[in-house]
GROMACS .gro file of C-alpha atoms in nm:
model
  212
    1MET     CA    1  18.582  10.193  10.386
    2GLN     CA    2  18.398   9.908  10.362
    3THR     CA    3  18.111  10.115  10.476
    4LEU     CA    4  18.178  10.386  10.190
    5LEU     CA    5  18.251  10.088   9.962
    6SER     CA    6  17.876  10.008  10.017
    7PHE     CA    7  17.765  10.334   9.995
    8LEU     CA    8  17.945  10.423   9.657
    9ALA     CA    9  17.844  10.079   9.523
   10ALA     CA   10  17.443  10.151   9.667
   11SER     CA   11  17.478  10.521   9.515
   12VAL     CA   12  17.591  10.355   9.138
   13LEU     CA   13  17.266  10.161   9.141
   14LEU     CA   14  17.037  10.402   9.179
   15THR     CA   15  17.160  10.680   9.016
   16LEU     CA   16  17.147  10.403   8.726
   17ALA     CA   17  16.819  10.310   8.801
   18PRO     CA   18  16.596  10.469   8.549
   19GLY     CA   19  16.430  10.777   8.715
   20PRO     CA   20  16.393  11.132   8.575
   21ASP     CA   21  16.747  11.254   8.597
   22ILE     CA   22  16.934  11.033   8.418
   23LEU     CA   23  16.635  11.023   8.165
   24PHE     CA   24  16.622  11.383   8.147
   25VAL     CA   25  17.029  11.420   8.085
   26ALA     CA   26  16.994  11.157   7.840
   27THR     CA   27  16.692  11.365   7.645
   28LYS     CA   28  16.897  11.692   7.649
   29SER     CA   29  17.259  11.551   7.563
   30LEU     CA   30  17.008  11.390   7.238
   31ALA     CA   31  16.851  11.691   7.171
   32ARG     CA   32  17.127  11.936   7.222
   33GLY     CA   33  17.499  11.768   7.249
   34ALA     CA   34  17.695  11.619   7.503
   35ARG     CA   35  17.790  11.950   7.677
   36ALA     CA   36  17.413  12.016   7.699
   37GLY     CA   37  17.410  11.650   7.910
   38ILE     CA   38  17.646  11.754   8.139
   39SER     CA   39  17.637  12.101   8.182
   40VAL     CA   40  17.251  11.972   8.332
   41ALA     CA   41  17.425  11.693   8.519
   42ALA     CA   42  17.658  11.920   8.714
   43GLY     CA   43  17.367  12.121   8.822
   44LEU     CA   44  17.154  11.801   8.897
   45CYS     CA   45  17.474  11.709   9.124
   46SER     CA   46  17.529  12.053   9.249
   47GLY     CA   47  17.147  12.038   9.391
   48VAL     CA   48  17.281  11.706   9.628
   49PHE     CA   49  17.514  11.935   9.805
   50PHE     CA   50  17.212  12.186   9.872
   51HIS     CA   51  16.971  11.816   9.990
   52THR     CA   52  17.279  11.625  10.233
   53SER     CA   53  17.347  11.944  10.396
   54LEU     CA   54  16.940  11.974  10.459
   55ALA     CA   55  16.972  11.651  10.586
   56ALA     CA   56  17.306  11.685  10.783
   57VAL     CA   57  17.118  11.993  11.007
   58GLY     CA   58  16.780  11.790  11.000
   59VAL     CA   59  16.579  12.077  10.856
   60SER     CA   60  16.463  11.815  10.603
   61LEU     CA   61  16.209  11.684  10.921
   62ILE     CA   62  16.046  12.007  10.860
   63LEU     CA   63  15.911  11.867  10.542
   64ARG     CA   64  15.860  11.515  10.614
   65ARG     CA   65  15.608  11.686  10.957
   66SER     CA   66  15.479  11.953  10.794
   67PRO     CA   67  15.225  11.879  10.474
   68THR     CA   68  15.205  12.235  10.376
   69ALA     CA   69  15.584  12.277  10.365
   70PHE     CA   70  15.606  11.995  10.154
   71THR     CA   71  15.349  12.080   9.910
   72ALA     CA   72  15.419  12.464   9.859
   73LEU     CA   73  15.764  12.327   9.722
   74LYS     CA   74  15.636  12.055   9.504
   75ILE     CA   75  15.391  12.266   9.361
   76ALA     CA   76  15.682  12.509   9.298
   77GLY     CA   77  15.906  12.250   9.132
   78THR     CA   78  15.569  12.086   8.937
   79LEU     CA   79  15.521  12.423   8.791
   80TYR     CA   80  15.930  12.487   8.699
   81LEU     CA   81  15.910  12.159   8.518
   82LEU     CA   82  15.593  12.233   8.337
   83PHE     CA   83  15.743  12.574   8.251
   84LEU     CA   84  16.050  12.431   8.096
   85ALA     CA   85  15.831  12.163   7.944
   86PHE     CA   86  15.666  12.481   7.768
   87LYS     CA   87  15.961  12.648   7.652
   88ALA     CA   88  16.106  12.347   7.524
   89PHE     CA   89  15.810  12.249   7.293
   90ARG     CA   90  15.762  12.618   7.201
   91ASN     CA   91  16.124  12.638   7.079
   92ARG     CA   92  16.102  12.287   6.970
   93LYS     CA   93  16.183  12.368   6.567
   94ALA     CA   94  16.516  12.553   6.703
   95VAL     CA   95  16.738  12.267   6.591
   96PRO     CA   96  17.131  12.324   6.646
   97ALA     CA   97  17.249  12.336   6.270
   98ALA     CA   98  17.577  12.114   6.220
   99ASP     CA   99  17.898  12.362   6.281
  100ALA     CA  100  17.653  12.654   6.329
  101SER     CA  101  17.836  12.711   6.704
  102GLU     CA  102  18.174  12.716   6.516
  103LYS     CA  103  18.054  12.938   6.264
  104ASN     CA  104  17.876  13.239   6.473
  105PRO     CA  105  17.792  13.131   6.819
  106GLN     CA  106  17.550  13.403   6.811
  107GLU     CA  107  17.332  13.262   6.535
  108ALA     CA  108  17.336  12.918   6.673
  109PRO     CA  109  16.967  12.832   6.754
  110ASN     CA  110  17.081  12.680   7.085
  111ALA     CA  111  17.291  12.989   7.162
  112ALA     CA  112  17.098  13.057   7.442
  113GLU     CA  113  17.138  12.711   7.639
  114ARG     CA  114  17.503  12.804   7.753
  115PHE     CA  115  17.611  12.631   8.082
  116PRO     CA  116  17.507  12.904   8.326
  117ALA     CA  117  17.133  12.859   8.219
  118LEU     CA  118  17.132  12.449   8.161
  119PHE     CA  119  17.313  12.429   8.517
  120ARG     CA  120  17.026  12.622   8.673
  121THR     CA  121  16.783  12.410   8.547
  122GLY     CA  122  16.943  12.079   8.627
  123LEU     CA  123  17.022  12.301   8.991
  124LEU     CA  124  16.671  12.413   9.044
  125MET     CA  125  16.520  12.020   8.897
  126ASN     CA  126  16.662  11.930   9.241
  127VAL     CA  127  16.653  12.200   9.497
  128LEU     CA  128  16.242  12.205   9.452
  129ASN     CA  129  16.183  11.854   9.480
  130PRO     CA  130  16.134  11.755   9.820
  131LYS     CA  131  16.129  11.397   9.746
  132VAL     CA  132  16.508  11.446   9.735
  133ALA     CA  133  16.555  11.562  10.039
  134LEU     CA  134  16.344  11.308  10.207
  135PHE     CA  135  16.521  11.067  10.000
  136PHE     CA  136  16.892  11.169  10.151
  137LEU     CA  137  16.746  11.209  10.469
  138ALA     CA  138  16.632  10.817  10.470
  139LEU     CA  139  16.956  10.692  10.297
  140LEU     CA  140  17.223  10.898  10.441
  141PRO     CA  141  17.154  10.781  10.793
  142GLN     CA  142  17.191  10.381  10.699
  143PHE     CA  143  17.605  10.435  10.633
  144VAL     CA  144  17.712  10.648  10.932
  145PRO     CA  145  17.883  10.435  11.183
  146ALA     CA  146  17.740  10.463  11.537
  147ASP     CA  147  18.043  10.505  11.663
  148ALA     CA  148  18.105  10.846  11.438
  149GLU     CA  149  18.265  11.143  11.606
  150SER     CA  150  18.061  11.354  11.398
  151PRO     CA  151  17.704  11.226  11.206
  152GLN     CA  152  17.701  11.545  11.004
  153LEU     CA  153  17.992  11.568  10.868
  154THR     CA  154  18.008  11.221  10.788
  155MET     CA  155  17.659  11.284  10.612
  156LEU     CA  156  17.810  11.571  10.424
  157GLY     CA  157  18.128  11.350  10.314
  158LEU     CA  158  17.883  11.059  10.175
  159GLY     CA  159  17.674  11.353   9.988
  160VAL     CA  160  18.030  11.422   9.821
  161VAL     CA  161  18.038  11.102   9.739
  162PHE     CA  162  17.700  11.024   9.557
  163ALA     CA  163  17.739  11.370   9.390
  164LEU     CA  164  18.069  11.308   9.231
  165GLN     CA  165  17.988  10.942   9.172
  166ALA     CA  166  17.669  11.095   9.000
  167PHE     CA  167  17.813  11.330   8.775
  168ALA     CA  168  18.070  11.063   8.666
  169VAL     CA  169  17.762  10.802   8.561
  170PHE     CA  170  17.559  11.143   8.390
  171SER     CA  171  17.868  11.224   8.189
  172VAL     CA  172  17.893  10.848   8.069
  173VAL     CA  173  17.579  10.920   7.975
  174SER     CA  174  17.570  11.258   7.822
  175PHE     CA  175  17.887  11.133   7.596
  176CYS     CA  176  17.703  10.801   7.471
  177ALA     CA  177  17.393  11.032   7.361
  178GLY     CA  178  17.589  11.311   7.243
  179THR     CA  179  17.780  11.033   6.997
  180LEU     CA  180  17.436  10.980   6.882
  181PHE     CA  181  17.303  11.346   6.848
  182ALA     CA  182  17.668  11.472   6.656
  183SER     CA  183  17.572  11.193   6.393
  184LEU     CA  184  17.200  11.250   6.354
  185ARG     CA  185  17.205  11.669   6.392
  186LYS     CA  186  17.201  11.715   5.995
  187ARG     CA  187  16.823  11.600   6.061
  188PRO     CA  188  16.614  11.840   6.117
  189ALA     CA  189  16.316  11.639   6.199
  190PHE     CA  190  16.497  11.446   6.433
  191GLY     CA  191  16.639  11.741   6.587
  192GLU     CA  192  16.246  11.840   6.654
  193THR     CA  193  16.130  11.486   6.752
  194LEU     CA  194  16.383  11.522   7.034
  195ASN     CA  195  16.248  11.836   7.125
  196VAL     CA  196  15.900  11.730   7.163
  197LEU     CA  197  16.000  11.401   7.353
  198THR     CA  198  16.232  11.650   7.641
  199ALA     CA  199  15.892  11.821   7.652
  200LEU     CA  200  15.717  11.500   7.722
  201VAL     CA  201  15.979  11.421   7.956
  202LEU     CA  202  15.941  11.697   8.178
  203VAL     CA  203  15.576  11.684   8.166
  204ALA     CA  204  15.616  11.309   8.301
  205VAL     CA  205  15.875  11.433   8.544
  206ALA     CA  206  15.608  11.690   8.676
  207ALA     CA  207  15.338  11.487   8.702
  208ALA     CA  208  15.548  11.204   8.909
  209LEU     CA  209  15.670  11.473   9.131
  210PHE     CA  210  15.294  11.608   9.207
  211PHE     CA  211  15.090  11.294   9.199
  212VAL     CA  212  15.318  11.006   9.320
   0.00000   0.00000   0.00000
């Protein structure tokens, strides 16, 4: 229990630390509302299970030991983020009007951004980031007791804990940013600015993934 609580505390602090995931969730919630941010957060946190599984079976070691595999996945992730940035900038004038979704969901500017699309965005952002795989490969073993009967299952359990707390933190961020969105969405100029900001955030995340 002490190990679990220590891991939970470390996980919350790591999730709250300024980074691309929490920044993207916040900007998405500001630009499209809390529901959009939570949908992205669900995808991001689902990616945790993928990386935890890789770490548990040792596949992440391949990425660390194979520069070619690591670079290929990094390039794929960078291109995907740049594609998202291009879409956000291209659709920067598509600002959701007040009550548009309630009156006619099909005519709302953000009608295409339903849960599946937003979830997929968050999931691919996480899965295509090899640095996340290496992060969990380095983090999880530190909290696996030496006398654990099944280190792999213990790592998977820790991954579940990390994903759940991350989703809780991201949800709070989404609600806070979404509240601001609700009060400002009647201002088209504000929405357009946030769409541009979202594109810039994605470009920054892509640059960090590729160069850092």
